[in-house]
CSV table of C-alpha atoms in Angstrom, one decimal:
chain,number,residue,atom,x,y,z
R,1,MET,CA,0.0,0.0,0.0
R,2,LEU,CA,1.1,3.5,-0.8
R,3,LEU,CA,0.3,6.6,1.3
R,4,VAL,CA,0.4,9.9,-0.5
R,5,THR,CA,0.1,13.3,1.2
R,6,GLY,CA,-1.1,16.3,-0.7
R,7,ALA,CA,-3.2,13.9,-2.8
R,8,GLY,CA,-6.1,16.4,-3.4
R,9,SER,CA,-4.5,17.9,-6.5
R,10,GLY,CA,-1.4,18.2,-8.7
R,11,ILE,CA,1.5,15.8,-8.2
R,12,GLY,CA,0.0,14.1,-5.2
R,13,ARG,CA,-3.2,13.3,-7.1
R,14,ALA,CA,-1.3,12.1,-10.1
R,15,THR,CA,0.8,9.8,-7.9
R,16,ALA,CA,-2.3,8.3,-6.2
R,17,LEU,CA,-4.1,7.8,-9.5
R,18,ARG,CA,-1.2,6.1,-11.3
R,19,ALA,CA,-0.3,4.0,-8.3
R,20,ALA,CA,-3.9,2.7,-8.1
R,21,GLU,CA,-3.8,1.9,-11.9
R,22,LEU,CA,-0.8,-0.3,-11.1
R,23,GLY,CA,-2.8,-2.2,-8.6
R,24,LEU,CA,-1.5,-0.6,-5.4
R,25,ALA,CA,-4.0,0.1,-2.6
R,26,VAL,CA,-3.7,3.9,-1.9
R,27,SER,CA,-4.2,5.9,1.3
R,28,ALA,CA,-4.8,9.5,0.0
R,29,TRP,CA,-4.3,12.4,2.5
R,30,ASP,CA,-5.0,16.1,2.1
R,31,LEU,CA,-6.1,19.1,4.0
R,32,ASN,CA,-8.7,20.0,1.4
R,33,PRO,CA,-11.7,17.7,1.6
R,34,ASP,CA,-13.2,18.7,-1.7
R,35,GLY,CA,-10.0,18.1,-3.7
R,36,LEU,CA,-9.4,14.8,-1.8
R,37,ALA,CA,-12.9,13.6,-2.6
R,38,GLN,CA,-12.3,14.2,-6.3
R,39,THR,CA,-9.2,12.1,-6.2
R,40,VAL,CA,-11.0,9.3,-4.3
R,41,ASP,CA,-13.9,9.3,-6.8
R,42,GLN,CA,-11.5,9.0,-9.7
R,43,ILE,CA,-9.6,6.1,-8.2
R,44,ARG,CA,-12.9,4.3,-7.3
R,45,ALA,CA,-14.4,5.0,-10.8
R,46,ALA,CA,-11.3,3.2,-12.3
R,47,GLY,CA,-11.8,0.2,-10.0
R,48,GLY,CA,-9.0,1.1,-7.6
R,49,ARG,CA,-8.8,0.5,-3.8
R,50,VAL,CA,-8.4,3.7,-1.8
R,51,HIS,CA,-8.6,5.0,1.8
R,52,SER,CA,-8.8,8.7,2.5
R,53,TRP,CA,-7.8,10.9,5.4
R,54,VAL,CA,-8.4,14.6,5.8
R,55,ALA,CA,-5.7,16.0,8.0
R,56,ASP,CA,-3.1,18.7,8.6
R,57,VAL,CA,0.1,16.6,8.4
R,58,SER,CA,1.9,19.1,10.7
R,59,ASP,CA,-0.4,17.9,13.5
R,60,PRO,CA,1.2,14.8,15.1
R,61,ASP,CA,-2.1,13.6,16.7
R,62,ALA,CA,-3.9,13.8,13.3
R,63,VAL,CA,-1.0,11.9,11.7
R,64,ALA,CA,-1.1,9.1,14.3
R,65,ALA,CA,-4.8,8.8,14.0
R,66,GLY,CA,-4.6,8.7,10.2
R,67,PHE,CA,-2.0,5.9,10.2
R,68,SER,CA,-4.2,3.8,12.5
R,69,ASP,CA,-7.3,4.4,10.3
R,70,ALA,CA,-5.3,3.5,7.1
R,71,ALA,CA,-3.9,0.3,8.6
R,72,ALA,CA,-7.4,-0.8,9.6
R,73,ALA,CA,-8.8,0.0,6.2
R,74,VAL,CA,-6.2,-1.3,3.8
R,75,GLY,CA,-3.3,-2.9,5.8
R,76,SER,CA,0.4,-2.1,6.3
R,77,ILE,CA,1.8,0.9,4.4
R,78,ARG,CA,4.9,-0.2,2.5
R,79,PHE,CA,5.5,3.0,0.5
R,80,LEU,CA,5.3,6.7,1.5
R,81,HIS,CA,5.2,9.8,-0.7
R,82,ASN,CA,5.8,12.8,1.4
R,83,ASN,CA,4.4,15.4,-1.0
R,84,ALA,CA,2.2,17.8,1.0
R,85,GLY,CA,3.3,21.4,1.2
R,86,PRO,CA,2.2,25.0,0.5
R,87,ALA,CA,2.6,26.8,-2.8
R,88,SER,CA,5.9,28.7,-3.1
R,89,SER,CA,3.8,31.9,-3.5
R,90,SER,CA,2.1,31.5,-0.1
R,91,PRO,CA,2.9,34.4,2.2
R,92,LEU,CA,4.0,32.4,5.2
R,93,PRO,CA,6.2,33.3,8.1
R,94,PHE,CA,9.6,31.6,7.7
R,95,ASP,CA,9.4,29.5,10.9
R,96,ARG,CA,5.8,28.3,10.2
R,97,ALA,CA,6.7,27.4,6.7
R,98,LEU,CA,9.5,25.2,7.7
R,99,GLN,CA,7.3,23.6,10.3
R,100,ILE,CA,4.7,22.8,7.7
R,101,CYS,CA,7.2,21.5,5.1
R,102,VAL,CA,10.0,19.9,7.1
R,103,THR,CA,8.6,19.0,10.5
R,104,SER,CA,5.5,17.4,8.9
R,105,ALA,CA,7.7,15.2,6.6
R,106,HIS,CA,9.6,14.1,9.7
R,107,THR,CA,6.4,13.4,11.6
R,108,MET,CA,5.0,11.4,8.8
R,109,THR,CA,8.2,9.4,8.2
R,110,GLU,CA,8.7,8.6,11.9
R,111,GLN,CA,5.1,7.4,12.3
R,112,TRP,CA,5.3,5.4,9.1
R,113,ALA,CA,8.5,3.7,10.3
R,114,THR,CA,6.8,2.3,13.3
R,115,GLN,CA,4.7,-0.1,11.2
R,116,LEU,CA,6.8,-1.1,8.2
R,117,PRO,CA,5.9,-4.5,6.9
R,118,ASP,CA,9.5,-5.4,5.7
R,119,SER,CA,12.8,-4.0,4.5
R,120,ALA,CA,11.5,-3.6,0.9
R,121,SER,CA,9.8,-0.4,2.1
R,122,ALA,CA,10.6,2.9,0.5
R,123,MET,CA,9.9,6.6,0.9
R,124,VAL,CA,10.1,9.5,-1.6
R,125,VAL,CA,9.9,13.2,-0.7
R,126,THR,CA,8.9,15.9,-3.2
R,127,THR,CA,11.7,18.4,-3.1
R,128,SER,CA,12.4,20.9,-5.9
R,129,VAL,CA,15.1,22.2,-8.1
R,130,ALA,CA,14.7,25.3,-5.9
R,131,GLY,CA,16.4,23.3,-3.1
R,132,ASN,CA,19.7,23.0,-4.8
R,133,ARG,CA,19.6,25.7,-7.5
R,134,ILE,CA,18.3,29.2,-7.8
R,135,GLY,CA,15.3,29.6,-5.5
R,136,THR,CA,11.9,31.4,-5.7
R,137,GLU,CA,11.1,34.8,-4.4
R,138,SER,CA,9.9,33.5,-1.1
R,139,ASP,CA,12.8,32.8,1.2
R,140,TRP,CA,11.2,29.9,3.0
R,141,TYR,CA,10.6,27.8,-0.1
R,142,SER,CA,14.2,27.2,-1.1
R,143,ALA,CA,15.2,26.8,2.5
R,144,SER,CA,12.6,24.2,3.2
R,145,LYS,CA,13.3,22.2,0.1
R,146,ALA,CA,17.1,22.2,0.9
R,147,ALA,CA,16.3,21.1,4.5
R,148,LEU,CA,14.2,18.2,3.1
R,149,MET,CA,17.1,17.1,1.0
R,150,GLY,CA,19.3,17.1,4.0
R,151,TYR,CA,16.8,15.0,5.9
R,152,VAL,CA,16.6,12.5,3.0
R,153,ARG,CA,20.4,12.2,3.0
R,154,HIS,CA,20.3,11.5,6.7
R,155,LEU,CA,17.7,8.8,6.3
R,156,ALA,CA,19.5,7.2,3.4
R,157,ALA,CA,22.7,7.0,5.4
R,158,HIS,CA,21.3,5.9,8.8
R,159,ARG,CA,18.0,4.1,8.2
R,160,ALA,CA,18.7,2.1,5.1
R,161,HIS,CA,18.3,-1.1,7.0
R,162,GLU,CA,14.6,-0.1,7.5
R,163,PHE,CA,13.7,1.6,4.2
R,164,ARG,CA,15.1,3.4,1.2
R,165,SER,CA,14.8,7.2,1.0
R,166,ASN,CA,15.0,9.3,-2.1
R,167,GLY,CA,13.7,12.6,-3.4
R,168,VAL,CA,12.1,13.8,-6.7
R,169,ALA,CA,13.0,17.3,-7.7
R,170,PRO,CA,10.4,18.8,-10.0
R,171,GLY,CA,11.0,21.7,-12.2
R,172,MET,CA,8.1,23.9,-13.4
R,173,THR,CA,5.0,21.7,-13.3
R,174,ASP,CA,1.6,22.4,-14.9
R,175,THR,CA,-0.5,22.5,-11.7
R,176,PRO,CA,-3.2,25.1,-10.7
R,177,ARG,CA,-0.6,26.6,-8.3
R,178,LEU,CA,1.7,27.6,-11.1
R,179,ALA,CA,-0.8,28.9,-13.6
R,180,SER,CA,-0.4,32.6,-12.8
R,181,PHE,CA,3.4,32.4,-12.8
R,182,THR,CA,3.6,30.6,-16.1
R,183,GLU,CA,1.4,33.3,-17.7
R,184,SER,CA,3.6,36.1,-16.5
R,185,GLU,CA,6.6,37.6,-18.4
R,186,ILE,CA,9.0,36.0,-16.0
R,187,GLY,CA,7.3,32.7,-16.3
R,188,GLN,CA,7.5,32.8,-20.0
R,189,ARG,CA,11.2,33.6,-19.9
R,190,ALA,CA,11.8,30.6,-17.6
R,191,LEU,CA,9.8,28.3,-19.8
R,192,ALA,CA,11.9,29.3,-22.8
R,193,ARG,CA,15.0,28.0,-21.0
R,194,ILE,CA,13.6,24.5,-20.6
R,195,PRO,CA,15.2,22.3,-23.4
R,196,LEU,CA,12.0,20.3,-23.8
R,197,HIS,CA,10.1,23.6,-24.2
R,198,ARG,CA,7.2,22.6,-22.1
R,199,LEU,CA,6.1,22.3,-18.5
R,200,ALA,CA,6.1,19.0,-16.7
R,201,SER,CA,2.8,17.4,-16.3
R,202,PRO,CA,1.8,16.0,-12.9
R,203,ASP,CA,2.1,12.5,-14.4
R,204,ASP,CA,5.7,13.2,-15.4
R,205,ILE,CA,6.5,13.6,-11.7
R,206,ALA,CA,4.3,10.8,-10.5
R,207,TYR,CA,6.0,8.3,-12.8
R,208,ALA,CA,9.4,9.3,-11.4
R,209,VAL,CA,8.1,8.9,-7.8
R,210,LEU,CA,6.7,5.4,-8.6
R,211,PHE,CA,10.0,4.4,-10.2
R,212,LEU,CA,11.9,5.5,-7.1
R,213,LEU,CA,9.5,3.5,-4.9
R,214,SER,CA,9.5,0.4,-7.1
R,215,PRO,CA,11.9,-2.6,-7.2
R,216,LEU,CA,13.3,-1.1,-10.4
R,217,SER,CA,15.3,1.2,-8.1
R,218,ALA,CA,16.0,-1.3,-5.4
R,219,TYR,CA,19.7,-0.1,-5.2
R,220,THR,CA,18.8,3.6,-5.4
R,221,ASN,CA,19.1,5.3,-2.0
R,222,GLY,CA,19.7,8.9,-1.1
R,223,VAL,CA,19.3,10.5,-4.6
R,224,PHE,CA,17.3,13.4,-5.9
R,225,LEU,CA,16.0,12.8,-9.3
R,226,PRO,CA,15.5,16.1,-11.2
R,227,VAL,CA,12.4,16.0,-13.4
R,228,ASP,CA,12.7,19.3,-15.1
R,229,GLY,CA,13.0,18.9,-18.8
R,230,GLY,CA,16.7,19.6,-18.7
R,231,TRP,CA,16.3,23.0,-17.0
R,232,THR,CA,19.0,22.1,-14.4
R,233,VAL,CA,21.7,21.6,-17.1
R,234,THR,CA,21.1,25.0,-18.5
R,235,GLN,CA,21.8,26.9,-15.3
């Protein structure tokens, strides 16, 4: 079973949908009940098996309750996609933003690690090219993504006997959050520098996540896979 946070839209929804198509049971989590309900409806309409949990993943009590509910509904959670996080344009205080992005991933991972079915388990964090290259206008976004990369490196080095840990680093992705930016003059200039000359689709990122979780990457641990159309190599 795969647990996906931020599954109510964008990359999280795409990961949940594509995982269900592959036959995985999915536990889909999001703070937005309406978006989450749409994801659940799409999975069930396609014949998939899904559990849902509406929660703020920065709340440890809500996280613990969600894991208990998911285990009762669909069994042990072998795979985790730590994807939830605010849009880079969100006007958040620096400390609160890091709590939402970094502390919540730590809380989710530690709770997940208490119930792993076996050592074939794996976790992927959604980071960003902003974590190791030029960042966004908001100071907290690049800082939080870089901190997540550091956390993944720690897990890969010290917890590999329990599970594999990797990150996916999306470039500009065609989600509702990015619509206003891509339509701007700055966004159009950034788009012109992508060698593939298009935005990533949420599915482009989801397939990379599923690869990193799968046995196809059984010896991959502690890496950050850029999925950016070649943008990184142009910088």
